[in-house]
PDB file of C-alpha atoms and ligand atoms in Angstrom:
ATOM      1  CA  MET A   1      61.332  57.179 -23.372  1.00  0.00           C
ATOM      2  CA  SER A   2      60.428  56.439 -19.771  1.00  0.00           C
ATOM      3  CA  VAL A   3      60.052  52.715 -19.209  1.00  0.00           C
ATOM      4  CA  THR A   4      59.469  50.616 -16.102  1.00  0.00           C
ATOM      5  CA  ILE A   5      61.770  47.738 -15.157  1.00  0.00           C
ATOM      6  CA  GLN A   6      60.004  45.121 -13.020  1.00  0.00           C
ATOM      7  CA  ILE A   7      62.394  43.432 -10.589  1.00  0.00           C
ATOM      8  CA  PRO A   8      61.959  39.819  -9.413  1.00  0.00           C
ATOM      9  CA  THR A   9      62.103  39.255  -5.646  1.00  0.00           C
ATOM     10  CA  ALA A  10      65.655  37.866  -5.656  1.00  0.00           C
ATOM     11  CA  LEU A  11      67.171  40.946  -7.268  1.00  0.00           C
ATOM     12  CA  ARG A  12      65.405  43.487  -5.019  1.00  0.00           C
ATOM     13  CA  VAL A  13      68.269  43.335  -2.494  1.00  0.00           C
ATOM     14  CA  PHE A  14      70.105  45.420  -5.091  1.00  0.00           C
ATOM     15  CA  THR A  15      67.289  47.954  -5.624  1.00  0.00           C
ATOM     16  CA  ASP A  16      66.537  49.054  -2.040  1.00  0.00           C
ATOM     17  CA  ARG A  17      63.584  46.576  -2.115  1.00  0.00           C
ATOM     18  CA  ARG A  18      61.965  48.405  -5.042  1.00  0.00           C
ATOM     19  CA  ALA A  19      59.759  46.153  -7.221  1.00  0.00           C
ATOM     20  CA  ASP A  20      59.596  48.693 -10.080  1.00  0.00           C
ATOM     21  CA  VAL A  21      62.288  51.072 -11.284  1.00  0.00           C
ATOM     22  CA  LEU A  22      61.709  53.853 -13.832  1.00  0.00           C
ATOM     23  CA  VAL A  23      64.523  54.384 -16.376  1.00  0.00           C
ATOM     24  CA  GLU A  24      65.097  56.113 -19.706  1.00  0.00           C
ATOM     25  CA  GLY A  25      65.908  54.230 -22.908  1.00  0.00           C
ATOM     26  CA  THR A  26      64.880  53.859 -26.530  1.00  0.00           C
ATOM     27  CA  THR A  27      65.864  50.179 -26.741  1.00  0.00           C
ATOM     28  CA  ALA A  28      65.723  47.276 -24.294  1.00  0.00           C
ATOM     29  CA  GLY A  29      69.528  47.304 -24.133  1.00  0.00           C
ATOM     30  CA  GLU A  30      69.656  51.000 -23.259  1.00  0.00           C
ATOM     31  CA  ALA A  31      66.997  50.616 -20.575  1.00  0.00           C
ATOM     32  CA  ILE A  32      68.705  47.608 -18.921  1.00  0.00           C
ATOM     33  CA  SER A  33      72.058  49.396 -19.054  1.00  0.00           C
ATOM     34  CA  ALA A  34      70.536  52.544 -17.496  1.00  0.00           C
ATOM     35  CA  PHE A  35      69.085  50.328 -14.780  1.00  0.00           C
ATOM     36  CA  ALA A  36      72.508  48.759 -14.121  1.00  0.00           C
ATOM     37  CA  ASP A  37      73.994  52.267 -13.882  1.00  0.00           C
ATOM     38  CA  LEU A  38      71.461  53.143 -11.164  1.00  0.00           C
ATOM     39  CA  TYR A  39      72.291  50.005  -9.159  1.00  0.00           C
ATOM     40  CA  PRO A  40      75.927  49.097 -10.043  1.00  0.00           C
ATOM     41  CA  ASP A  41      76.022  46.076  -7.700  1.00  0.00           C
ATOM     42  CA  ILE A  42      73.493  44.330  -9.939  1.00  0.00           C
ATOM     43  CA  ARG A  43      75.628  44.604 -13.083  1.00  0.00           C
ATOM     44  CA  THR A  44      77.638  41.438 -12.414  1.00  0.00           C
ATOM     45  CA  HIS A  45      74.396  39.449 -11.981  1.00  0.00           C
ATOM     46  CA  LEU A  46      73.003  40.686 -15.301  1.00  0.00           C
ATOM     47  CA  TYR A  47      76.014  40.803 -17.624  1.00  0.00           C
ATOM     48  CA  GLU A  48      78.888  38.520 -18.620  1.00  0.00           C
ATOM     49  CA  ASP A  49      82.367  40.104 -18.664  1.00  0.00           C
ATOM     50  CA  SER A  50      81.934  40.303 -22.467  1.00  0.00           C
ATOM     51  CA  GLY A  51      78.998  42.688 -21.988  1.00  0.00           C
ATOM     52  CA  ALA A  52      76.381  40.163 -23.131  1.00  0.00           C
ATOM     53  CA  LEU A  53      73.393  39.462 -20.875  1.00  0.00           C
ATOM     54  CA  ARG A  54      73.857  36.327 -18.772  1.00  0.00           C
ATOM     55  CA  SER A  55      72.252  33.268 -20.357  1.00  0.00           C
ATOM     56  CA  PHE A  56      69.895  32.615 -17.419  1.00  0.00           C
ATOM     57  CA  ILE A  57      68.574  36.183 -17.410  1.00  0.00           C
ATOM     58  CA  ASN A  58      65.627  36.754 -19.728  1.00  0.00           C
ATOM     59  CA  VAL A  59      64.067  40.117 -20.513  1.00  0.00           C
ATOM     60  CA  TYR A  60      60.368  40.363 -21.291  1.00  0.00           C
ATOM     61  CA  LEU A  61      58.600  43.256 -22.991  1.00  0.00           C
ATOM     62  CA  GLY A  62      55.049  42.738 -21.816  1.00  0.00           C
ATOM     63  CA  ASP A  63      54.608  38.970 -22.225  1.00  0.00           C
ATOM     64  CA  ALA A  64      57.153  38.594 -25.061  1.00  0.00           C
ATOM     65  CA  ASN A  65      60.737  37.421 -24.498  1.00  0.00           C
ATOM     66  CA  ILE A  66      62.944  39.964 -26.290  1.00  0.00           C
ATOM     67  CA  LYS A  67      64.885  36.969 -27.700  1.00  0.00           C
ATOM     68  CA  ASN A  68      61.836  36.528 -29.945  1.00  0.00           C
ATOM     69  CA  LEU A  69      61.784  40.262 -30.832  1.00  0.00           C
ATOM     70  CA  SER A  70      65.020  42.080 -31.699  1.00  0.00           C
ATOM     71  CA  GLY A  71      66.964  41.159 -28.562  1.00  0.00           C
ATOM     72  CA  LEU A  72      68.626  44.112 -26.817  1.00  0.00           C
ATOM     73  CA  ASP A  73      67.905  46.221 -29.941  1.00  0.00           C
ATOM     74  CA  THR A  74      64.138  45.859 -29.373  1.00  0.00           C
ATOM     75  CA  LYS A  75      62.599  49.339 -29.664  1.00  0.00           C
ATOM     76  CA  LEU A  76      60.659  50.703 -26.708  1.00  0.00           C
ATOM     77  CA  LYS A  77      57.686  53.065 -26.490  1.00  0.00           C
ATOM     78  CA  ASP A  78      57.067  55.529 -23.682  1.00  0.00           C
ATOM     79  CA  GLY A  79      55.374  53.669 -20.807  1.00  0.00           C
ATOM     80  CA  ASP A  80      56.574  50.184 -21.816  1.00  0.00           C
ATOM     81  CA  THR A  81      57.316  47.640 -19.094  1.00  0.00           C
ATOM     82  CA  LEU A  82      60.354  45.341 -19.093  1.00  0.00           C
ATOM     83  CA  MET A  83      60.612  42.400 -16.710  1.00  0.00           C
ATOM     84  CA  LEU A  84      63.837  40.643 -15.719  1.00  0.00           C
ATOM     85  CA  VAL A  85      63.189  36.900 -15.431  1.00  0.00           C
ATOM     86  CA  PRO A  86      65.750  34.306 -14.313  1.00  0.00           C
ATOM     87  CA  ALA A  87      65.522  30.713 -15.543  1.00  0.00           C
ATOM     88  CA  ILE A  88      65.257  28.198 -12.698  1.00  0.00           C
ATOM     89  CA  ALA A  89      66.618  24.646 -12.694  1.00  0.00           C
ATOM     90  CA  GLY A  90      67.812  21.926 -10.347  1.00  0.00           C
ATOM     91  CA  GLY A  91      67.510  18.254  -9.573  1.00  0.00           C
ATOM     92  CA  ALA A  92      68.313  15.406  -7.261  1.00  0.00           C
ATOM     93  CA  GLU A  93      71.851  14.478  -8.270  1.00  0.00           C
ATOM     94  CA  SER A  94      74.737  15.571 -10.459  1.00  0.00           C
ATOM     95  CA  SER A  95      75.275  13.953 -13.823  1.00  0.00           C
ATOM     96  CA  GLU A  96      79.036  13.846 -13.279  1.00  0.00           C
TER      97      GLU A  96
ATOM     98  CA  MET B   1      62.469  31.166   8.935  1.00  0.00           C
ATOM     99  CA  ILE B   2      59.784  29.871   6.588  1.00  0.00           C
ATOM    100  CA  PHE B   3      56.183  28.971   7.269  1.00  0.00           C
ATOM    101  CA  LEU B   4      54.227  26.696   4.911  1.00  0.00           C
ATOM    102  CA  ASP B   5      50.448  26.673   5.135  1.00  0.00           C
ATOM    103  CA  ASP B   6      49.122  23.152   5.837  1.00  0.00           C
ATOM    104  CA  ALA B   7      47.302  23.260   2.489  1.00  0.00           C
ATOM    105  CA  VAL B   8      50.554  24.227   0.746  1.00  0.00           C
ATOM    106  CA  ASN B   9      52.479  21.432   2.469  1.00  0.00           C
ATOM    107  CA  ARG B  10      49.785  18.915   1.433  1.00  0.00           C
ATOM    108  CA  ALA B  11      49.621  20.202  -2.153  1.00  0.00           C
ATOM    109  CA  ILE B  12      53.410  19.917  -2.623  1.00  0.00           C
ATOM    110  CA  ARG B  13      53.393  16.364  -1.223  1.00  0.00           C
ATOM    111  CA  ASN B  14      50.437  15.329  -3.407  1.00  0.00           C
ATOM    112  CA  GLU B  15      52.088  16.681  -6.530  1.00  0.00           C
ATOM    113  CA  ALA B  16      55.421  15.038  -5.640  1.00  0.00           C
ATOM    114  CA  GLU B  17      53.699  11.667  -5.230  1.00  0.00           C
ATOM    115  CA  ALA B  18      51.650  12.056  -8.431  1.00  0.00           C
ATOM    116  CA  SER B  19      54.802  12.919 -10.422  1.00  0.00           C
ATOM    117  CA  TYR B  20      56.825   9.985  -9.040  1.00  0.00           C
ATOM    118  CA  PRO B  21      59.176   8.570 -10.342  1.00  0.00           C
ATOM    119  CA  ASN B  22      59.756  11.958 -11.997  1.00  0.00           C
ATOM    120  CA  GLU B  23      60.485  15.265 -10.269  1.00  0.00           C
ATOM    121  CA  CYS B  24      57.727  17.825  -9.836  1.00  0.00           C
ATOM    122  CA  CYS B  25      58.380  21.544  -9.547  1.00  0.00           C
ATOM    123  CA  GLY B  26      56.592  24.771  -8.876  1.00  0.00           C
ATOM    124  CA  ILE B  27      56.689  28.298  -7.509  1.00  0.00           C
ATOM    125  CA  LEU B  28      56.104  29.441  -3.903  1.00  0.00           C
ATOM    126  CA  LEU B  29      53.995  32.578  -3.408  1.00  0.00           C
ATOM    127  CA  GLY B  30      53.421  34.488  -0.200  1.00  0.00           C
ATOM    128  CA  THR B  31      54.564  37.356   1.952  1.00  0.00           C
ATOM    129  CA  VAL B  32      57.705  38.419   3.803  1.00  0.00           C
ATOM    130  CA  ASP B  33      57.408  39.745   7.371  1.00  0.00           C
ATOM    131  CA  PRO B  34      59.390  42.858   8.368  1.00  0.00           C
ATOM    132  CA  ASP B  35      61.784  40.531  10.267  1.00  0.00           C
ATOM    133  CA  GLY B  36      62.437  38.561   7.061  1.00  0.00           C
ATOM    134  CA  ALA B  37      60.332  35.488   7.899  1.00  0.00           C
ATOM    135  CA  ARG B  38      58.588  34.056   4.832  1.00  0.00           C
ATOM    136  CA  SER B  39      55.010  32.783   4.777  1.00  0.00           C
ATOM    137  CA  VAL B  40      54.074  30.606   1.809  1.00  0.00           C
ATOM    138  CA  THR B  41      50.337  30.899   1.307  1.00  0.00           C
ATOM    139  CA  GLU B  42      49.912  29.468  -2.188  1.00  0.00           C
ATOM    140  CA  ILE B  43      51.806  27.621  -4.898  1.00  0.00           C
ATOM    141  CA  ILE B  44      51.742  27.560  -8.676  1.00  0.00           C
ATOM    142  CA  GLU B  45      52.357  24.096 -10.119  1.00  0.00           C
ATOM    143  CA  ILE B  46      54.682  24.204 -13.127  1.00  0.00           C
ATOM    144  CA  ASP B  47      55.034  21.537 -15.827  1.00  0.00           C
ATOM    145  CA  ASN B  48      58.580  20.204 -15.584  1.00  0.00           C
ATOM    146  CA  THR B  49      60.115  21.276 -18.912  1.00  0.00           C
ATOM    147  CA  SER B  50      63.287  19.174 -18.575  1.00  0.00           C
ATOM    148  CA  ASP B  51      63.629  16.483 -21.269  1.00  0.00           C
ATOM    149  CA  ALA B  52      61.255  13.592 -20.515  1.00  0.00           C
ATOM    150  CA  ASP B  53      64.085  11.085 -19.998  1.00  0.00           C
ATOM    151  CA  GLU B  54      65.820  13.477 -17.579  1.00  0.00           C
ATOM    152  CA  GLN B  55      62.844  14.302 -15.380  1.00  0.00           C
ATOM    153  CA  TYR B  56      63.640  11.532 -12.878  1.00  0.00           C
ATOM    154  CA  HIS B  57      66.488  13.766 -11.581  1.00  0.00           C
ATOM    155  CA  ARG B  58      65.993  17.186 -13.194  1.00  0.00           C
ATOM    156  CA  PHE B  59      63.493  20.011 -13.196  1.00  0.00           C
ATOM    157  CA  THR B  60      63.317  23.214 -15.219  1.00  0.00           C
ATOM    158  CA  ILE B  61      61.008  26.182 -14.719  1.00  0.00           C
ATOM    159  CA  GLY B  62      61.169  27.978 -18.055  1.00  0.00           C
ATOM    160  CA  PRO B  63      61.225  31.782 -18.259  1.00  0.00           C
ATOM    161  CA  ASP B  64      57.720  31.952 -19.804  1.00  0.00           C
ATOM    162  CA  ASP B  65      56.251  30.113 -16.795  1.00  0.00           C
ATOM    163  CA  PHE B  66      58.283  32.265 -14.377  1.00  0.00           C
ATOM    164  CA  MET B  67      57.153  35.463 -16.134  1.00  0.00           C
ATOM    165  CA  ARG B  68      53.484  34.416 -15.908  1.00  0.00           C
ATOM    166  CA  ALA B  69      53.943  33.569 -12.203  1.00  0.00           C
ATOM    167  CA  GLU B  70      55.493  36.996 -11.512  1.00  0.00           C
ATOM    168  CA  ILE B  71      52.538  38.709 -13.205  1.00  0.00           C
ATOM    169  CA  GLU B  72      50.065  36.498 -11.324  1.00  0.00           C
ATOM    170  CA  ALA B  73      51.854  37.185  -8.010  1.00  0.00           C
ATOM    171  CA  ARG B  74      51.660  40.943  -8.568  1.00  0.00           C
ATOM    172  CA  ARG B  75      47.964  40.613  -9.459  1.00  0.00           C
ATOM    173  CA  ARG B  76      47.313  38.731  -6.180  1.00  0.00           C
ATOM    174  CA  GLY B  77      49.435  41.156  -4.136  1.00  0.00           C
ATOM    175  CA  VAL B  78      52.000  38.524  -3.089  1.00  0.00           C
ATOM    176  CA  ASP B  79      55.651  37.827  -3.921  1.00  0.00           C
ATOM    177  CA  VAL B  80      57.486  34.944  -5.562  1.00  0.00           C
ATOM    178  CA  LEU B  81      59.345  33.597  -2.506  1.00  0.00           C
ATOM    179  CA  GLY B  82      61.050  30.632  -4.130  1.00  0.00           C
ATOM    180  CA  PHE B  83      60.588  27.223  -5.682  1.00  0.00           C
ATOM    181  CA  TYR B  84      59.849  23.649  -4.733  1.00  0.00           C
ATOM    182  CA  HIS B  85      60.834  20.374  -6.331  1.00  0.00           C
ATOM    183  CA  SER B  86      60.872  16.711  -5.414  1.00  0.00           C
ATOM    184  CA  HIS B  87      63.752  14.259  -5.032  1.00  0.00           C
ATOM    185  CA  PRO B  88      62.405  10.834  -6.047  1.00  0.00           C
ATOM    186  CA  ASP B  89      64.253   8.170  -4.035  1.00  0.00           C
ATOM    187  CA  HIS B  90      66.828  10.737  -2.899  1.00  0.00           C
ATOM    188  CA  PRO B  91      67.092  12.588   0.422  1.00  0.00           C
ATOM    189  CA  ALA B  92      65.583  16.085   0.874  1.00  0.00           C
ATOM    190  CA  MET B  93      69.051  17.670   0.595  1.00  0.00           C
ATOM    191  CA  PRO B  94      70.141  20.066  -2.173  1.00  0.00           C
ATOM    192  CA  SER B  95      72.382  18.434  -4.770  1.00  0.00           C
ATOM    193  CA  ASP B  96      75.514  19.956  -6.309  1.00  0.00           C
ATOM    194  CA  TYR B  97      73.384  20.494  -9.396  1.00  0.00           C
ATOM    195  CA  ASP B  98      70.825  22.417  -7.303  1.00  0.00           C
ATOM    196  CA  LEU B  99      73.611  24.652  -5.971  1.00  0.00           C
ATOM    197  CA  LYS B 100      75.112  25.276  -9.394  1.00  0.00           C
ATOM    198  CA  HIS B 101      71.752  26.486 -10.748  1.00  0.00           C
ATOM    199  CA  ALA B 102      70.371  28.304  -7.693  1.00  0.00           C
ATOM    200  CA  MET B 103      69.500  31.995  -7.467  1.00  0.00           C
ATOM    201  CA  PRO B 104      70.280  33.877  -4.236  1.00  0.00           C
ATOM    202  CA  CYS B 105      67.543  35.188  -1.920  1.00  0.00           C
ATOM    203  CA  TYR B 106      64.974  32.517  -2.836  1.00  0.00           C
ATOM    204  CA  SER B 107      63.702  29.631  -0.709  1.00  0.00           C
ATOM    205  CA  TYR B 108      64.223  26.189  -2.222  1.00  0.00           C
ATOM    206  CA  VAL B 109      61.781  23.651  -0.772  1.00  0.00           C
ATOM    207  CA  ILE B 110      62.718  20.006  -1.415  1.00  0.00           C
ATOM    208  CA  VAL B 111      60.482  17.045  -0.677  1.00  0.00           C
ATOM    209  CA  ALA B 112      61.892  13.515  -0.699  1.00  0.00           C
ATOM    210  CA  VAL B 113      59.706  10.802  -2.233  1.00  0.00           C
ATOM    211  CA  GLU B 114      60.515   7.253  -1.139  1.00  0.00           C
ATOM    212  CA  SER B 115      58.986   4.507  -3.317  1.00  0.00           C
ATOM    213  CA  GLY B 116      56.136   6.847  -4.262  1.00  0.00           C
ATOM    214  CA  LYS B 117      55.393   8.129  -0.747  1.00  0.00           C
ATOM    215  CA  SER B 118      56.411  11.665   0.294  1.00  0.00           C
ATOM    216  CA  ALA B 119      58.890  11.805   3.205  1.00  0.00           C
ATOM    217  CA  ALA B 120      61.046  14.638   4.600  1.00  0.00           C
ATOM    218  CA  LEU B 121      60.286  18.185   3.401  1.00  0.00           C
ATOM    219  CA  THR B 122      63.039  20.767   3.882  1.00  0.00           C
ATOM    220  CA  SER B 123      63.702  24.371   2.839  1.00  0.00           C
ATOM    221  CA  TRP B 124      67.030  25.975   1.883  1.00  0.00           C
ATOM    222  CA  GLU B 125      68.538  29.311   0.907  1.00  0.00           C
ATOM    223  CA  MET B 126      71.823  29.730  -0.947  1.00  0.00           C
ATOM    224  CA  THR B 127      74.520  31.942   0.586  1.00  0.00           C
ATOM    225  CA  PRO B 128      75.265  35.106  -1.488  1.00  0.00           C
ATOM    226  CA  ASP B 129      78.759  33.813  -2.399  1.00  0.00           C
ATOM    227  CA  ARG B 130      77.081  30.741  -3.987  1.00  0.00           C
ATOM    228  CA  ALA B 131      79.223  28.454  -1.766  1.00  0.00           C
ATOM    229  CA  ARG B 132      76.432  26.419  -0.148  1.00  0.00           C
ATOM    230  CA  PHE B 133      72.843  26.161   0.962  1.00  0.00           C
ATOM    231  CA  ILE B 134      71.745  26.924   4.515  1.00  0.00           C
ATOM    232  CA  GLN B 135      68.677  25.092   5.806  1.00  0.00           C
ATOM    233  CA  GLU B 136      65.810  27.388   6.782  1.00  0.00           C
ATOM    234  CA  LEU B 137      64.011  26.928  10.058  1.00  0.00           C
ATOM    235  CA  GLN B 138      60.414  25.780   9.464  1.00  0.00           C
ATOM    236  CA  ARG B 139      57.529  26.561  11.726  1.00  0.00           C
TER     237      ARG B 139
HETATM  238 ZN1   ZN C   1      67.179  19.072  -6.123  1.00  0.00          ZN
END
């Protein structure tokens, strides 16, 4: 399966400024892993040492978060589009 | 270097004042010059999805809202350049909490709101080693 990974602005420093990267994979996990193989410097921003995706990185298949599908086992069709989406937070002062 | 359209500057201030004493938040859209300078031409206001009793000092832009903004940005032919939020009755300086949760390569615009009136508006980018924010020159 050829699928497109859409890259948010912040992560394009790792992809030679590319906004879209074509990879092969039959599941979301395979496609993201193939993407990380293409651009090894990005791996540490996507994965924990345990191999799990980082908690603030979300993966969307179309407009559905794969958390609400089958996670990294979500099956892909040829031509599908995955988007990497960070969660954003902040505030005025620390709670400590 | 970051440039905010006058209309963008006004819209952020209006939203910050309307949200007071809570924090407002949203997404900055625009273009990047070949020399790296950012021009913010439009914003997308985002409902603060932090818990209601935390919104006086917290903001959250959930992944669904971010995903929709990315799609909208691509449709309009612009980029997501960063985020803005307000600091009600706090200075327009990034907090430790801001640093802990920041993503590299984005602009973080902060507007201080003093007793309901918008004050200083600053913009910041985190260093790649996550050690600190550097203030961006505004023009
Ligand atoms: Zn803040």
